[in-house]
Amino acid sequence: MKKIFYGVAALALVAGSACSRVDANTSNSVPTSDAYEATVTSSNSASGTVGTSADAYVAPGTTSTVAGTGTMRYGTRNITEATFLTEAASSSMMEVQLGKLALERSANSEVKRLAQTLVDHHTKGSQELTSIASGMNLTLPTALLPEHQKLVDELSKLTGSEFDRKYIDKIEDAHESDIALFDVVSNAAPTTTVKAFAIRTLPMLRIHEHEADELEKKILK
């Protein structure tokens, strides 16, 4: 099921002609166009609107650093690099925790394979985030943000096929939200190391979201 679940960042992924600036510059061929993204693109990007009551969409070309503040416009709110690093760190920790939970709870080999991939990639991402934050004299949280902890607690109560369905659904949602956040930062972060991290990470997030989407279709058959 396609939906964005974060209260702290209820955003859909950003799409520009089904392929972002980051995709073009990194020459990756990650599939970024699916039915949901096509809907977002056709209904929002042309008009340049920033959101509905449920989701906020950032139109291509409208993300920028707010003049004189060092902050970035993310949907309906302004964020700083510290905000981004904090939310990204919590999201990454959540992905690792949920991945390990899936390795324990799931009997589906494809779910377990994706879970292991997410554990490996997001563990590395967490290490990079810590390094970047250290260089900026920032301390990242060691505990999950409430929204992320709530999701871990929710999935911890499930088992079997019910767990598989909910896990795939939620990690897909999480990656859609992350893609939107990272896209903004990749375009507008004032610090080179932060911007470069977002640019490097976006293709990986797109791959994860696409794989979760494809796996969800199989599980729901």
PDB file of N, CA, C and O in Angstrom, residues 58-91:
ATOM      1  N   VAL A  58       7.072  18.489  -3.263  1.00  0.00           N
ATOM      2  CA  VAL A  58       7.995  19.559  -3.595  1.00  0.00           C
ATOM      3  C   VAL A  58       8.227  19.529  -5.087  1.00  0.00           C
ATOM      4  O   VAL A  58       8.801  18.581  -5.614  1.00  0.00           O
ATOM      5  N   ALA A  59       7.772  20.537  -5.780  1.00  0.00           N
ATOM      6  CA  ALA A  59       7.893  20.560  -7.231  1.00  0.00           C
ATOM      7  C   ALA A  59       9.338  20.716  -7.655  1.00  0.00           C
ATOM      8  O   ALA A  59      10.101  21.428  -7.004  1.00  0.00           O
ATOM      9  N   PRO A  60       9.772  20.034  -8.732  1.00  0.00           N
ATOM     10  CA  PRO A  60      11.151  20.161  -9.217  1.00  0.00           C
ATOM     11  C   PRO A  60      11.507  21.619  -9.464  1.00  0.00           C
ATOM     12  O   PRO A  60      10.718  22.373 -10.026  1.00  0.00           O
ATOM     13  N   GLY A  61      12.686  22.000  -8.988  1.00  0.00           N
ATOM     14  CA  GLY A  61      13.165  23.352  -9.219  1.00  0.00           C
ATOM     15  C   GLY A  61      12.748  24.341  -8.154  1.00  0.00           C
ATOM     16  O   GLY A  61      13.186  25.484  -8.157  1.00  0.00           O
ATOM     17  N   THR A  62      11.920  23.904  -7.171  1.00  0.00           N
ATOM     18  CA  THR A  62      11.456  24.840  -6.158  1.00  0.00           C
ATOM     19  C   THR A  62      12.190  24.679  -4.843  1.00  0.00           C
ATOM     20  O   THR A  62      11.977  25.439  -3.920  1.00  0.00           O
ATOM     21  N   THR A  63      13.037  23.662  -4.719  1.00  0.00           N
ATOM     22  CA  THR A  63      13.782  23.472  -3.483  1.00  0.00           C
ATOM     23  C   THR A  63      15.020  24.350  -3.506  1.00  0.00           C
ATOM     24  O   THR A  63      15.806  24.323  -4.437  1.00  0.00           O
ATOM     25  N   SER A  64      15.201  25.122  -2.479  1.00  0.00           N
ATOM     26  CA  SER A  64      16.351  26.009  -2.442  1.00  0.00           C
ATOM     27  C   SER A  64      16.680  26.381  -1.012  1.00  0.00           C
ATOM     28  O   SER A  64      15.882  26.190  -0.102  1.00  0.00           O
ATOM     29  N   THR A  65      17.876  26.919  -0.819  1.00  0.00           N
ATOM     30  CA  THR A  65      18.245  27.409   0.493  1.00  0.00           C
ATOM     31  C   THR A  65      17.500  28.715   0.744  1.00  0.00           C
ATOM     32  O   THR A  65      17.463  29.592  -0.102  1.00  0.00           O
ATOM     33  N   VAL A  66      16.900  28.845   1.910  1.00  0.00           N
ATOM     34  CA  VAL A  66      16.190  30.064   2.250  1.00  0.00           C
ATOM     35  C   VAL A  66      17.210  31.168   2.457  1.00  0.00           C
ATOM     36  O   VAL A  66      18.133  31.037   3.253  1.00  0.00           O
ATOM     37  N   ALA A  67      17.039  32.249   1.732  1.00  0.00           N
ATOM     38  CA  ALA A  67      18.037  33.314   1.712  1.00  0.00           C
ATOM     39  C   ALA A  67      18.367  33.822   3.105  1.00  0.00           C
ATOM     40  O   ALA A  67      17.483  34.147   3.894  1.00  0.00           O
ATOM     41  N   GLY A  68      19.675  33.835   3.406  1.00  0.00           N
ATOM     42  CA  GLY A  68      20.159  34.428   4.635  1.00  0.00           C
ATOM     43  C   GLY A  68      20.008  33.580   5.876  1.00  0.00           C
ATOM     44  O   GLY A  68      20.360  34.018   6.968  1.00  0.00           O
ATOM     45  N   THR A  69      19.467  32.370   5.754  1.00  0.00           N
ATOM     46  CA  THR A  69      19.207  31.568   6.946  1.00  0.00           C
ATOM     47  C   THR A  69      20.008  30.277   6.996  1.00  0.00           C
ATOM     48  O   THR A  69      20.160  29.700   8.055  1.00  0.00           O
ATOM     49  N   GLY A  70      20.472  29.782   5.852  1.00  0.00           N
ATOM     50  CA  GLY A  70      21.160  28.500   5.815  1.00  0.00           C
ATOM     51  C   GLY A  70      20.217  27.327   5.952  1.00  0.00           C
ATOM     52  O   GLY A  70      20.644  26.194   6.118  1.00  0.00           O
ATOM     53  N   THR A  71      18.899  27.595   5.896  1.00  0.00           N
ATOM     54  CA  THR A  71      17.922  26.526   5.991  1.00  0.00           C
ATOM     55  C   THR A  71      17.413  26.158   4.606  1.00  0.00           C
ATOM     56  O   THR A  71      17.609  26.889   3.642  1.00  0.00           O
ATOM     57  N   MET A  72      16.760  25.005   4.537  1.00  0.00           N
ATOM     58  CA  MET A  72      16.224  24.509   3.274  1.00  0.00           C
ATOM     59  C   MET A  72      14.717  24.346   3.386  1.00  0.00           C
ATOM     60  O   MET A  72      14.202  24.049   4.467  1.00  0.00           O
ATOM     61  N   ARG A  73      14.042  24.532   2.290  1.00  0.00           N
ATOM     62  CA  ARG A  73      12.595  24.382   2.271  1.00  0.00           C
ATOM     63  C   ARG A  73      12.248  22.948   1.934  1.00  0.00           C
ATOM     64  O   ARG A  73      12.579  22.451   0.865  1.00  0.00           O
ATOM     65  N   TYR A  74      11.565  22.282   2.856  1.00  0.00           N
ATOM     66  CA  TYR A  74      11.191  20.880   2.676  1.00  0.00           C
ATOM     67  C   TYR A  74       9.679  20.782   2.788  1.00  0.00           C
ATOM     68  O   TYR A  74       9.134  20.735   3.878  1.00  0.00           O
ATOM     69  N   GLY A  75       8.999  20.824   1.653  1.00  0.00           N
ATOM     70  CA  GLY A  75       7.548  20.790   1.669  1.00  0.00           C
ATOM     71  C   GLY A  75       6.997  22.043   2.316  1.00  0.00           C
ATOM     72  O   GLY A  75       7.213  23.151   1.848  1.00  0.00           O
ATOM     73  N   THR A  76       6.325  21.884   3.447  1.00  0.00           N
ATOM     74  CA  THR A  76       5.699  23.006   4.133  1.00  0.00           C
ATOM     75  C   THR A  76       6.523  23.531   5.298  1.00  0.00           C
ATOM     76  O   THR A  76       6.059  24.380   6.052  1.00  0.00           O
ATOM     77  N   ARG A  77       7.734  23.060   5.475  1.00  0.00           N
ATOM     78  CA  ARG A  77       8.547  23.515   6.607  1.00  0.00           C
ATOM     79  C   ARG A  77       9.980  23.787   6.179  1.00  0.00           C
ATOM     80  O   ARG A  77      10.445  23.302   5.156  1.00  0.00           O
ATOM     81  N   ASN A  78      10.655  24.559   6.995  1.00  0.00           N
ATOM     82  CA  ASN A  78      12.075  24.800   6.794  1.00  0.00           C
ATOM     83  C   ASN A  78      12.869  23.809   7.636  1.00  0.00           C
ATOM     84  O   ASN A  78      12.495  23.522   8.775  1.00  0.00           O
ATOM     85  N   ILE A  79      13.954  23.291   7.077  1.00  0.00           N
ATOM     86  CA  ILE A  79      14.822  22.396   7.833  1.00  0.00           C
ATOM     87  C   ILE A  79      16.254  22.894   7.736  1.00  0.00           C
ATOM     88  O   ILE A  79      16.624  23.592   6.799  1.00  0.00           O
ATOM     89  N   THR A  80      17.051  22.517   8.709  1.00  0.00           N
ATOM     90  CA  THR A  80      18.480  22.812   8.688  1.00  0.00           C
ATOM     91  C   THR A  80      19.235  21.531   8.385  1.00  0.00           C
ATOM     92  O   THR A  80      18.659  20.438   8.369  1.00  0.00           O
ATOM     93  N   GLU A  81      20.526  21.659   8.169  1.00  0.00           N
ATOM     94  CA  GLU A  81      21.335  20.466   7.955  1.00  0.00           C
ATOM     95  C   GLU A  81      21.337  19.581   9.200  1.00  0.00           C
ATOM     96  O   GLU A  81      21.364  18.346   9.095  1.00  0.00           O
ATOM     97  N   ALA A  82      21.293  20.206  10.369  1.00  0.00           N
ATOM     98  CA  ALA A  82      21.236  19.425  11.610  1.00  0.00           C
ATOM     99  C   ALA A  82      19.944  18.625  11.685  1.00  0.00           C
ATOM    100  O   ALA A  82      19.936  17.461  12.114  1.00  0.00           O
ATOM    101  N   THR A  83      18.840  19.242  11.245  1.00  0.00           N
ATOM    102  CA  THR A  83      17.567  18.531  11.203  1.00  0.00           C
ATOM    103  C   THR A  83      17.654  17.341  10.266  1.00  0.00           C
ATOM    104  O   THR A  83      17.210  16.228  10.593  1.00  0.00           O
ATOM    105  N   PHE A  84      18.210  17.570   9.091  1.00  0.00           N
ATOM    106  CA  PHE A  84      18.356  16.498   8.109  1.00  0.00           C
ATOM    107  C   PHE A  84      19.192  15.351   8.661  1.00  0.00           C
ATOM    108  O   PHE A  84      18.793  14.180   8.569  1.00  0.00           O
ATOM    109  N   LEU A  85      20.337  15.668   9.235  1.00  0.00           N
ATOM    110  CA  LEU A  85      21.223  14.630   9.752  1.00  0.00           C
ATOM    111  C   LEU A  85      20.550  13.838  10.872  1.00  0.00           C
ATOM    112  O   LEU A  85      20.690  12.614  10.961  1.00  0.00           O
ATOM    113  N   THR A  86      19.812  14.529  11.714  1.00  0.00           N
ATOM    114  CA  THR A  86      19.110  13.859  12.815  1.00  0.00           C
ATOM    115  C   THR A  86      18.036  12.918  12.292  1.00  0.00           C
ATOM    116  O   THR A  86      17.944  11.755  12.712  1.00  0.00           O
ATOM    117  N   GLU A  87      17.212  13.411  11.355  1.00  0.00           N
ATOM    118  CA  GLU A  87      16.140  12.580  10.818  1.00  0.00           C
ATOM    119  C   GLU A  87      16.686  11.422   9.986  1.00  0.00           C
ATOM    120  O   GLU A  87      16.157  10.303  10.040  1.00  0.00           O
ATOM    121  N   ALA A  88      17.744  11.692   9.229  1.00  0.00           N
ATOM    122  CA  ALA A  88      18.349  10.635   8.417  1.00  0.00           C
ATOM    123  C   ALA A  88      18.971   9.569   9.302  1.00  0.00           C
ATOM    124  O   ALA A  88      18.876   8.369   9.011  1.00  0.00           O
ATOM    125  N   ALA A  89      19.611   9.986  10.389  1.00  0.00           N
ATOM    126  CA  ALA A  89      20.236   9.030  11.300  1.00  0.00           C
ATOM    127  C   ALA A  89      19.197   8.145  11.963  1.00  0.00           C
ATOM    128  O   ALA A  89      19.362   6.918  12.077  1.00  0.00           O
ATOM    129  N   SER A  90      18.096   8.740  12.405  1.00  0.00           N
ATOM    130  CA  SER A  90      17.038   7.964  13.042  1.00  0.00           C
ATOM    131  C   SER A  90      16.389   7.003  12.054  1.00  0.00           C
ATOM    132  O   SER A  90      16.133   5.833  12.372  1.00  0.00           O
ATOM    133  N   SER A  91      16.146   7.476  10.840  1.00  0.00           N
ATOM    134  CA  SER A  91      15.555   6.624   9.814  1.00  0.00           C
ATOM    135  C   SER A  91      16.466   5.446   9.485  1.00  0.00           C
ATOM    136  O   SER A  91      16.012   4.311   9.317  1.00  0.00           O
TER     137      SER A  91
END
